[in-house]
């Protein structure tokens, strides 16, 4: 067995976990879902899901991973031999999730390249940007090549090993990301007419809320915090014994939520300012939101391609630290469960990712007619992982840690064997036993129209 890696510093635990959490989910997925589902009202429900489900579950996953020092499958099974299925479930979710995640990551890479070479400035109206994006994403080869490139970049970072690759990378890139985001947000709020956008994003209109909206907000909370598929379990297995799980979980949750919020502050004021959304109309968004809105905004600025290149670089950074973490779930599984050397485990997951990402990418073009339940592979992978697999994974983890594991388990992990205060542990246990399962079940039943 190869020696197991570890993250060295305290800060590293926060940064690598935040690197996983902060990604396309915050910058690409959150704003388009919010735009489609009532703006401020979606934001409120999302925040409730983060608080009531996200925080207890991130602590539960950290506890499972750090206590066993194993990846998702091995960790659950070591704690109880009947519960290894949660880990397998996570590996499956990781595969499907990466299928569409790599495709969107590839788009960001392509938009970065097009900004650097100036091609993006050839268009001027939002309609032209929309048409250009439609042409690009439905083409066969170009999006595919960019998705493959992204897979290979992820592969080579992981090949550097846990400490050299993942940790070093996150330590440099995450702070850079926060700085760029902040600059963009300030710029956006200062654009003329930005107030309408702020109002749309921040003023809740609860009449726009339905059972489906709530399901989407819950799915987005799981997706954004990287919980429900063993990713935080796998990362916590590299934490050291002194890592304060409570503080780390809270910091990661806050950073992640702050980035999603800031992305909203960047996108909505700017979209209203350049007239992509109009006051009083329900904005049309969808997955193309950032690829149409942002280039159109940048185009109205001096040095437009510089802004655009910086912004897409930022999204690439965010996506990369997330793809690394998801890829790692699969690679750690092959390495630990099948005793396959890390190098080969990494290659096998990479080849698997090529297959699913290819399917997802082509499903927007030549394979558009191949549909399951009326959804393309791309939409199916997105919908099923976020709204079904991750919440079910989270539900199982809350039942496992809340009911199956003995009380001392959470106590031990959250207090570092008594060295930290344990006042909050009974509350966390109560949340895991009752609140999390009931909320997830209620949202599922409601969206199926049963309650
Ligand atoms: N949290 C990432 C994002 O918001 O983009 C995506 C993600 C990473 C989901 C890892 C799930 C996961 F396990």
Short mmCIF file of C-alpha atoms and ligand atoms in Angstrom, two decimals:
data_model
loop_
_atom_site.label_atom_id
_atom_site.label_comp_id
_atom_site.label_asym_id
_atom_site.label_seq_id
_atom_site.Cartn_x
_atom_site.Cartn_y
_atom_site.Cartn_z
CA UNK A 1 0.00 0.00 0.00
CA UNK A 2 1.33 3.43 -0.89
CA UNK A 3 1.86 5.96 1.89
CA UNK A 4 -1.24 8.03 2.48
CA UNK A 5 -0.99 11.75 1.79
CA UNK A 6 -1.94 14.47 4.24
CA UNK A 7 -2.73 18.12 4.01
CA UNK A 8 -0.08 19.96 6.00
CA UNK A 9 -1.44 23.19 7.43
CA UNK A 10 -4.66 24.20 9.14
CA UNK A 11 -5.30 26.78 6.49
CA UNK A 12 -4.84 24.13 3.85
CA UNK A 13 -7.76 22.09 5.12
CA UNK A 14 -10.03 25.11 4.72
CA UNK A 15 -8.62 26.09 1.36
CA UNK A 16 -8.72 22.66 -0.24
CA UNK A 17 -12.25 21.99 0.99
CA UNK A 18 -13.32 25.46 -0.11
CA UNK A 19 -11.59 24.76 -3.42
CA UNK A 20 -13.88 21.79 -3.87
CA UNK A 21 -17.00 23.65 -2.78
CA UNK A 22 -16.42 26.83 -4.77
CA UNK A 23 -16.80 26.09 -8.44
CA UNK A 24 -19.14 26.25 -11.40
CA UNK A 25 -21.91 25.63 -8.90
CA UNK A 26 -21.41 29.09 -7.43
CA UNK A 27 -20.63 31.10 -10.51
CA UNK A 28 -22.50 29.34 -13.29
CA UNK A 29 -25.24 27.23 -11.70
CA UNK A 30 -26.40 29.39 -8.81
CA UNK A 31 -27.11 32.60 -10.77
CA UNK A 32 -28.97 30.81 -13.56
CA UNK A 33 -31.11 28.86 -11.10
CA UNK A 34 -31.84 32.02 -9.13
CA UNK A 35 -32.82 33.84 -12.31
CA UNK A 36 -35.15 31.01 -13.34
CA UNK A 37 -36.70 30.62 -9.91
CA UNK A 38 -37.68 34.00 -8.57
CA UNK A 39 -34.38 35.70 -7.64
CA UNK A 40 -34.49 36.79 -4.01
CA UNK A 41 -37.01 34.12 -2.99
CA UNK A 42 -34.70 31.41 -4.29
CA UNK A 43 -31.84 33.01 -2.39
CA UNK A 44 -33.76 32.84 0.91
CA UNK A 45 -34.67 29.16 0.49
CA UNK A 46 -31.16 28.36 -0.62
CA UNK A 47 -29.71 30.00 2.49
CA UNK A 48 -32.09 28.03 4.71
CA UNK A 49 -31.00 24.78 3.04
CA UNK A 50 -27.34 25.68 3.56
CA UNK A 51 -27.93 26.39 7.22
CA UNK A 52 -30.22 23.50 8.11
CA UNK A 53 -28.80 20.78 5.84
CA UNK A 54 -25.41 21.95 4.66
CA UNK A 55 -23.70 22.73 7.94
CA UNK A 56 -24.66 19.55 9.87
CA UNK A 57 -23.91 17.36 6.85
CA UNK A 58 -20.53 18.85 6.12
CA UNK A 59 -19.59 18.16 9.75
CA UNK A 60 -20.93 14.62 9.48
CA UNK A 61 -18.95 13.95 6.29
CA UNK A 62 -15.78 15.44 7.77
CA UNK A 63 -16.19 13.18 10.81
CA UNK A 64 -16.61 10.05 8.70
CA UNK A 65 -13.56 10.83 6.57
CA UNK A 66 -11.14 12.06 9.21
CA UNK A 67 -11.93 9.26 11.67
CA UNK A 68 -11.26 6.51 9.15
CA UNK A 69 -8.58 8.14 6.97
CA UNK A 70 -10.18 6.43 4.01
CA UNK A 71 -11.92 7.49 0.80
CA UNK A 72 -15.73 7.41 0.57
CA UNK A 73 -16.39 3.69 0.09
CA UNK A 74 -13.80 2.44 2.56
CA UNK A 75 -14.74 5.04 5.17
CA UNK A 76 -18.43 4.15 5.51
CA UNK A 77 -17.67 0.45 5.33
CA UNK A 78 -14.99 0.64 7.99
CA UNK A 79 -17.44 2.29 10.36
CA UNK A 80 -20.18 -0.22 9.59
CA UNK A 81 -19.94 -2.99 7.04
CA UNK A 82 -23.55 -2.60 5.91
CA UNK A 83 -23.21 1.08 5.06
CA UNK A 84 -20.46 0.98 2.42
CA UNK A 85 -23.19 1.52 -0.17
CA UNK A 86 -23.22 5.26 0.61
CA UNK A 87 -19.69 5.40 -0.71
CA UNK A 88 -20.52 3.48 -3.90
CA UNK A 89 -23.41 5.80 -4.41
CA UNK A 90 -20.97 8.69 -4.17
CA UNK A 91 -18.65 7.21 -6.77
CA UNK A 92 -21.58 6.84 -9.16
CA UNK A 93 -22.69 10.42 -8.49
CA UNK A 94 -19.13 11.65 -9.03
CA UNK A 95 -19.01 10.02 -12.44
CA UNK A 96 -22.30 11.45 -13.65
CA UNK A 97 -21.64 14.84 -12.17
CA UNK A 98 -18.29 15.10 -13.86
CA UNK A 99 -19.94 14.17 -17.14
CA UNK A 100 -21.59 17.56 -17.48
CA UNK A 101 -19.18 19.44 -15.21
CA UNK A 102 -16.27 18.86 -17.55
CA UNK A 103 -18.34 20.03 -20.48
CA UNK A 104 -19.13 23.37 -18.84
CA UNK A 105 -15.53 23.65 -17.64
CA UNK A 106 -14.50 23.15 -21.28
CA UNK A 107 -16.79 26.03 -22.30
CA UNK A 108 -15.06 28.32 -19.82
CA UNK A 109 -11.70 27.29 -21.24
CA UNK A 110 -12.90 28.06 -24.74
CA UNK A 111 -14.27 31.47 -23.67
CA UNK A 112 -10.97 32.25 -22.01
CA UNK A 113 -9.10 31.43 -25.23
CA UNK A 114 -11.56 33.46 -27.31
CA UNK A 115 -11.06 36.42 -24.95
CA UNK A 116 -7.30 36.20 -25.17
CA UNK A 117 -7.31 36.07 -28.96
CA UNK A 118 -9.94 38.81 -29.11
CA UNK A 119 -12.56 36.84 -31.04
CA UNK A 120 -15.23 37.45 -28.43
CA UNK A 121 -15.17 41.14 -29.23
CA UNK A 122 -16.49 40.45 -32.74
CA UNK A 123 -20.06 40.51 -31.46
CA UNK A 124 -21.91 43.39 -29.93
CA UNK A 125 -25.53 42.66 -29.00
CA UNK A 126 -26.77 40.08 -26.49
CA UNK A 127 -28.58 38.35 -29.39
CA UNK A 128 -25.29 37.93 -31.24
CA UNK A 129 -23.68 36.48 -28.14
CA UNK A 130 -26.58 34.09 -27.72
CA UNK A 131 -26.29 32.92 -31.33
CA UNK A 132 -22.52 32.53 -31.02
CA UNK A 133 -22.90 30.47 -27.87
CA UNK A 134 -25.61 28.27 -29.42
CA UNK A 135 -23.36 27.59 -32.41
CA UNK A 136 -20.43 26.78 -30.23
CA UNK A 137 -22.13 24.46 -27.77
CA UNK A 138 -24.00 22.47 -30.42
CA UNK A 139 -20.89 21.93 -32.55
CA UNK A 140 -19.30 18.49 -32.41
CA UNK A 141 -15.56 18.88 -32.08
CA UNK A 142 -14.74 22.19 -30.50
CA UNK A 143 -16.59 21.78 -27.17
CA UNK A 144 -15.44 18.18 -27.03
CA UNK A 145 -11.79 19.07 -27.43
CA UNK A 146 -12.02 21.71 -24.73
CA UNK A 147 -13.75 19.29 -22.34
CA UNK A 148 -11.03 16.71 -23.00
CA UNK A 149 -8.36 19.35 -22.41
CA UNK A 150 -9.94 20.14 -19.05
CA UNK A 151 -9.97 16.47 -18.11
CA UNK A 152 -6.27 16.19 -18.90
CA UNK A 153 -5.39 19.31 -16.92
CA UNK A 154 -7.22 17.86 -13.90
CA UNK A 155 -5.49 14.55 -14.42
CA UNK A 156 -2.03 16.07 -14.36
CA UNK A 157 -2.67 18.10 -11.22
CA UNK A 158 -3.87 14.98 -9.42
CA UNK A 159 -0.88 13.05 -10.73
CA UNK A 160 1.31 15.38 -8.64
CA UNK A 161 -0.10 13.72 -5.51
CA UNK A 162 -2.18 15.01 -2.64
CA UNK A 163 0.21 17.46 -1.07
CA UNK A 164 2.15 18.68 -4.05
CA UNK A 165 -0.78 18.74 -6.44
CA UNK A 166 -4.04 19.44 -4.71
CA UNK A 167 -2.80 21.41 -1.73
CA UNK A 168 -0.28 23.61 -3.46
CA UNK A 169 -2.67 24.37 -6.22
CA UNK A 170 -5.53 25.36 -3.91
CA UNK A 171 -3.31 27.49 -1.71
CA UNK A 172 -2.34 29.67 -4.62
CA UNK A 173 -5.53 29.72 -6.61
CA UNK A 174 -8.24 30.17 -4.00
CA UNK A 175 -7.03 33.53 -2.65
CA UNK A 176 -6.54 34.74 -6.21
CA UNK A 177 -10.11 33.82 -6.96
CA UNK A 178 -11.53 35.83 -4.07
CA UNK A 179 -9.62 38.95 -5.06
CA UNK A 180 -10.77 38.84 -8.69
CA UNK A 181 -14.37 38.24 -7.62
CA UNK A 182 -14.39 41.23 -5.34
CA UNK A 183 -13.05 43.56 -8.01
CA UNK A 184 -15.69 42.34 -10.47
CA UNK A 185 -18.51 42.78 -7.94
CA UNK A 186 -17.55 46.36 -7.17
CA UNK A 187 -17.37 47.12 -10.85
CA UNK A 188 -20.77 45.60 -11.52
CA UNK A 189 -22.56 47.49 -8.77
CA UNK A 190 -21.14 50.76 -10.09
CA UNK A 191 -22.61 50.22 -13.58
CA UNK A 192 -25.53 52.55 -14.47
CA UNK A 193 -28.95 51.04 -13.75
CA UNK A 194 -27.52 48.28 -11.58
CA UNK A 195 -30.18 48.92 -8.91
CA UNK A 196 -32.87 46.93 -10.75
CA UNK A 197 -30.59 43.91 -10.80
CA UNK A 198 -29.82 44.21 -7.13
CA UNK A 199 -33.53 44.44 -6.41
CA UNK A 200 -34.27 41.36 -8.49
CA UNK A 201 -31.57 39.36 -6.76
CA UNK A 202 -32.23 40.51 -3.21
CA UNK A 203 -35.96 41.19 -2.96
CA UNK A 204 -37.83 37.95 -2.33
CA UNK A 205 -41.02 37.36 -4.32
CA UNK A 206 -42.50 34.28 -2.73
CA UNK A 207 -45.25 34.00 -5.32
CA UNK A 208 -42.60 32.59 -7.69
CA UNK A 209 -41.91 29.67 -5.35
CA UNK A 210 -43.19 26.15 -6.03
CA UNK A 211 -42.28 22.68 -4.80
CA UNK A 212 -39.90 22.38 -7.71
CA UNK A 213 -38.13 25.61 -6.73
CA UNK A 214 -37.53 24.28 -3.26
CA UNK A 215 -36.16 21.02 -4.67
CA UNK A 216 -33.81 22.99 -6.91
CA UNK A 217 -32.62 25.14 -4.00
CA UNK A 218 -31.92 22.05 -1.91
CA UNK A 219 -30.10 20.35 -4.80
CA UNK A 220 -28.07 23.48 -5.33
CA UNK A 221 -27.06 23.59 -1.65
CA UNK A 222 -25.77 20.00 -1.84
CA UNK A 223 -24.09 20.62 -5.15
CA UNK A 224 -22.44 23.82 -4.08
CA UNK A 225 -21.12 22.50 -0.78
CA UNK A 226 -19.88 19.27 -2.42
CA UNK A 227 -21.88 17.13 0.00
CA UNK A 228 -23.89 13.96 -0.51
CA UNK A 229 -21.33 12.08 -2.59
CA UNK A 230 -18.40 11.43 -0.30
CA UNK A 231 -16.23 14.22 -1.61
CA UNK A 232 -15.88 15.92 1.76
CA UNK A 233 -15.39 12.46 3.30
CA UNK A 234 -12.50 11.81 0.94
CA UNK A 235 -10.93 15.22 1.52
CA UNK A 236 -11.33 14.98 5.30
CA UNK A 237 -9.45 11.69 5.17
CA UNK A 238 -6.39 13.79 4.35
CA UNK A 239 -6.97 16.21 7.27
CA UNK A 240 -4.75 15.74 10.28
CA UNK A 241 -5.89 14.87 13.79
CA UNK A 242 -5.73 18.48 14.98
CA UNK A 243 -7.92 19.96 12.29
CA UNK A 244 -10.90 21.64 13.93
CA UNK A 245 -13.75 20.10 11.95
CA UNK A 246 -16.40 22.47 13.27
CA UNK A 247 -14.46 25.61 12.37
CA UNK A 248 -13.33 24.21 9.03
CA UNK A 249 -16.88 23.23 8.07
CA UNK A 250 -18.24 26.64 9.01
CA UNK A 251 -15.52 28.51 7.19
CA UNK A 252 -15.99 26.44 4.05
CA UNK A 253 -19.75 26.96 4.15
CA UNK A 254 -19.36 30.69 4.63
CA UNK A 255 -16.78 31.09 1.87
CA UNK A 256 -18.88 29.04 -0.51
CA UNK A 257 -22.03 31.01 0.22
CA UNK A 258 -20.18 34.28 -0.04
CA UNK A 259 -18.86 33.37 -3.48
CA UNK A 260 -22.31 32.38 -4.76
CA UNK A 261 -23.73 35.59 -3.36
CA UNK A 262 -20.94 37.64 -4.92
CA UNK A 263 -21.51 35.92 -8.26
CA UNK A 264 -25.12 37.11 -8.04
CA UNK A 265 -23.91 40.61 -7.24
CA UNK A 266 -21.67 40.48 -10.30
CA UNK A 267 -24.19 39.05 -12.72
CA UNK A 268 -27.62 40.54 -11.96
CA UNK A 269 -26.79 44.26 -11.73
CA UNK A 270 -24.69 43.96 -14.88
CA UNK A 271 -27.34 42.00 -16.77
CA UNK A 272 -29.97 44.63 -16.01
CA UNK A 273 -27.53 47.42 -16.76
CA UNK A 274 -26.77 46.25 -20.31
CA UNK A 275 -30.42 45.36 -20.95
CA UNK A 276 -30.19 41.56 -21.07
CA UNK A 277 -32.85 41.41 -18.39
CA UNK A 278 -35.51 44.06 -18.28
CA UNK A 279 -37.26 45.39 -15.21
CA UNK A 280 -40.73 43.90 -14.79
CA UNK A 281 -40.07 40.92 -17.08
CA UNK A 282 -39.23 37.44 -15.87
CA UNK A 283 -35.61 37.02 -17.01
CA UNK A 284 -34.79 34.11 -19.25
CA UNK A 285 -31.65 32.46 -18.03
CA UNK A 286 -30.68 28.80 -18.29
CA UNK A 287 -27.24 27.32 -18.47
CA UNK A 288 -26.06 29.87 -20.99
CA UNK A 289 -26.54 32.84 -18.64
CA UNK A 290 -22.92 33.59 -17.90
CA UNK A 291 -21.76 32.83 -21.42
CA UNK A 292 -24.12 35.39 -22.91
CA UNK A 293 -24.47 37.95 -20.18
CA UNK A 294 -20.86 38.36 -19.28
CA UNK A 295 -19.28 38.76 -22.71
CA UNK A 296 -21.98 41.29 -23.56
CA UNK A 297 -21.13 43.20 -20.40
CA UNK A 298 -17.41 43.06 -21.02
CA UNK A 299 -17.92 44.32 -24.52
CA UNK A 300 -19.31 47.56 -23.17
CA UNK A 301 -16.14 48.22 -21.20
CA UNK A 302 -12.79 49.65 -22.14
CA UNK A 303 -10.17 46.87 -22.36
CA UNK A 304 -13.08 44.47 -22.79
CA UNK A 305 -11.06 41.40 -23.62
CA UNK A 306 -8.82 41.87 -20.62
CA UNK A 307 -11.83 41.84 -18.27
CA UNK A 308 -13.26 38.91 -20.06
CA UNK A 309 -10.01 36.92 -19.95
CA UNK A 310 -9.62 37.61 -16.23
CA UNK A 311 -13.15 36.57 -15.47
CA UNK A 312 -13.04 33.33 -17.42
CA UNK A 313 -9.67 32.55 -15.89
CA UNK A 314 -11.32 32.95 -12.52
CA UNK A 315 -14.04 30.49 -13.43
CA UNK A 316 -11.47 28.04 -14.75
CA UNK A 317 -9.62 28.23 -11.43
CA UNK A 318 -12.83 27.62 -9.49
CA UNK A 319 -13.85 24.74 -11.74
CA UNK A 320 -10.43 23.12 -11.63
CA UNK A 321 -10.22 22.95 -7.84
CA UNK A 322 -13.65 21.28 -7.94
CA UNK A 323 -12.96 18.80 -10.75
CA UNK A 324 -9.83 17.78 -8.87
CA UNK A 325 -11.92 16.96 -5.80
CA UNK A 326 -14.55 14.97 -7.69
CA UNK A 327 -11.95 13.11 -9.73
CA UNK A 328 -10.22 12.29 -6.46
CA UNK A 329 -13.34 10.50 -5.14
CA UNK A 330 -13.12 8.03 -8.01
CA UNK A 331 -9.32 7.76 -8.01
CA UNK A 332 -9.19 7.19 -4.22
CA UNK A 333 -11.83 4.48 -4.55
CA UNK A 334 -9.88 2.59 -7.22
CA UNK A 335 -6.65 3.05 -5.32
CA UNK A 336 -7.95 1.87 -1.95
CA UNK A 337 -10.58 -0.68 -2.86
CA UNK A 338 -8.92 -2.29 -5.84
CA UNK A 339 -5.35 -1.76 -4.70
CA UNK A 340 -4.61 -0.09 -8.00
CA UNK A 341 -1.59 2.20 -7.82
CA UNK A 342 -2.52 5.91 -7.66
CA UNK A 343 -1.01 6.55 -11.05
CA UNK A 344 -3.16 3.92 -12.73
CA UNK A 345 -6.23 4.70 -10.65
CA UNK A 346 -5.94 8.24 -11.91
CA UNK A 347 -5.68 7.10 -15.53
CA UNK A 348 -8.64 4.75 -15.26
CA UNK A 349 -10.86 7.51 -13.86
CA UNK A 350 -9.63 9.85 -16.56
CA UNK A 351 -10.59 7.42 -19.31
CA UNK A 352 -14.03 6.91 -17.71
CA UNK A 353 -14.51 10.67 -17.56
CA UNK A 354 -13.67 10.96 -21.26
CA UNK A 355 -16.59 8.66 -22.01
CA UNK A 356 -19.25 10.39 -19.89
CA UNK A 357 -18.11 13.89 -20.79
CA UNK A 358 -18.18 12.98 -24.48
CA UNK A 359 -21.74 11.74 -24.15
CA UNK A 360 -22.80 14.88 -22.32
CA UNK A 361 -21.12 17.20 -24.79
CA UNK A 362 -22.48 15.49 -27.89
CA UNK A 363 -25.97 15.40 -26.39
CA UNK A 364 -26.20 19.15 -26.98
CA UNK A 365 -25.52 18.66 -30.70
CA UNK A 366 -25.54 15.49 -32.77
CA UNK A 367 -27.01 13.33 -29.98
CA UNK A 368 -29.70 15.84 -29.11
CA UNK A 369 -32.46 13.42 -30.07
CA UNK A 370 -31.21 10.73 -27.68
CA UNK A 371 -33.29 11.57 -24.66
CA UNK A 372 -34.13 9.89 -21.40
CA UNK A 373 -37.32 11.14 -19.69
CA UNK A 374 -37.23 13.92 -22.27
CA UNK A 375 -33.83 15.13 -21.08
CA UNK A 376 -30.53 15.21 -22.96
CA UNK A 377 -27.63 13.37 -21.29
CA UNK A 378 -26.25 16.75 -20.25
CA UNK A 379 -29.47 17.82 -18.50
CA UNK A 380 -30.09 14.34 -17.15
CA UNK A 381 -26.65 14.12 -15.50
CA UNK A 382 -27.12 17.59 -14.01
CA UNK A 383 -30.69 17.06 -12.81
CA UNK A 384 -30.25 13.55 -11.47
CA UNK A 385 -27.05 14.21 -9.56
CA UNK A 386 -28.03 17.51 -7.95
CA UNK A 387 -31.69 16.90 -7.27
CA UNK A 388 -31.67 13.19 -6.56
CA UNK A 389 -28.32 11.48 -5.94
CA UNK A 390 -26.75 14.14 -3.72
CA UNK A 391 -29.82 14.67 -1.49
CA UNK A 392 -30.27 10.89 -1.16
CA UNK A 393 -26.57 10.56 -0.30
CA UNK A 394 -26.98 13.32 2.29
CA UNK A 395 -30.10 11.67 3.69
CA UNK A 396 -28.23 8.37 4.13
CA UNK A 397 -25.28 10.12 5.79
CA UNK A 398 -27.53 11.95 8.23
CA UNK A 399 -29.28 8.70 9.17
CA UNK A 400 -25.98 6.87 9.41
CA UNK A 401 -24.20 9.40 11.62
CA UNK A 402 -27.35 10.38 13.55
CA UNK A 403 -28.85 6.94 14.20
CA UNK A 404 -26.43 4.14 13.34
CA UNK A 405 -23.18 5.44 14.80
CA UNK A 406 -22.90 5.54 18.58
CA UNK A 407 -23.22 8.91 20.27
CA UNK A 408 -19.53 9.03 21.15
CA UNK A 409 -18.55 9.14 17.47
CA UNK A 410 -19.64 12.71 16.76
CA UNK A 411 -18.50 13.76 20.21
CA UNK A 412 -15.03 12.45 19.57
CA UNK A 413 -14.65 13.88 16.09
CA UNK A 414 -16.16 17.30 16.63
CA UNK A 415 -14.26 17.90 19.86
CA UNK A 416 -10.97 16.31 18.73
CA UNK A 417 -11.28 13.75 21.52
CA UNK A 418 -12.33 16.27 24.15
CA UNK A 419 -9.79 18.96 23.32
CA UNK A 420 -12.40 21.35 21.89
CA UNK A 421 -15.73 22.50 23.28
CA UNK A 422 -18.55 20.01 22.71
CA UNK A 423 -21.49 22.26 23.55
CA UNK A 424 -22.90 22.18 20.07
CA UNK A 425 -22.61 18.42 19.54
CA UNK A 426 -26.07 17.49 20.90
CA UNK A 427 -27.63 20.09 18.62
CA UNK A 428 -25.77 18.70 15.61
CA UNK A 429 -26.84 15.18 16.50
CA UNK A 430 -30.44 16.26 16.82
CA UNK A 431 -30.27 17.98 13.44
CA UNK A 432 -28.79 14.87 11.83
CA UNK A 433 -31.35 12.56 13.43
CA UNK A 434 -34.48 14.58 12.84
CA UNK A 435 -34.21 17.84 11.00
CA UNK A 436 -32.08 16.83 7.98
CA UNK A 437 -33.96 13.61 7.15
CA UNK A 438 -37.35 15.25 7.59
CA UNK A 439 -36.51 18.24 5.43
CA UNK A 440 -35.04 16.13 2.62
CA UNK A 441 -37.99 13.73 2.68
CA UNK A 442 -40.55 16.52 2.82
CA UNK A 443 -38.95 18.25 -0.15
CA UNK A 444 -38.88 14.99 -2.14
CA UNK A 445 -42.50 14.16 -1.35
CA UNK A 446 -43.59 17.68 -2.10
CA UNK A 447 -41.87 17.74 -5.47
CA UNK A 448 -43.50 14.41 -6.35
CA UNK A 449 -46.84 16.01 -5.50
CA UNK A 450 -47.45 13.61 -2.60
CA UNK A 451 -47.76 16.25 0.13
N1 LIG B 1 -19.21 22.18 -5.29
C1 LIG B 1 -18.80 22.22 -6.68
C2 LIG B 1 -19.37 23.47 -7.30
O1 LIG B 1 -20.11 24.20 -6.65
O2 LIG B 1 -19.06 23.73 -8.45
C3 LIG B 1 -19.23 20.99 -7.45
C4 LIG B 1 -19.04 19.71 -6.70
C5 LIG B 1 -17.77 19.32 -6.29
C6 LIG B 1 -20.12 18.93 -6.40
C7 LIG B 1 -17.60 18.16 -5.58
C8 LIG B 1 -19.98 17.76 -5.68
C9 LIG B 1 -18.72 17.40 -5.28
F1 LIG B 1 -18.57 16.32 -4.58
#
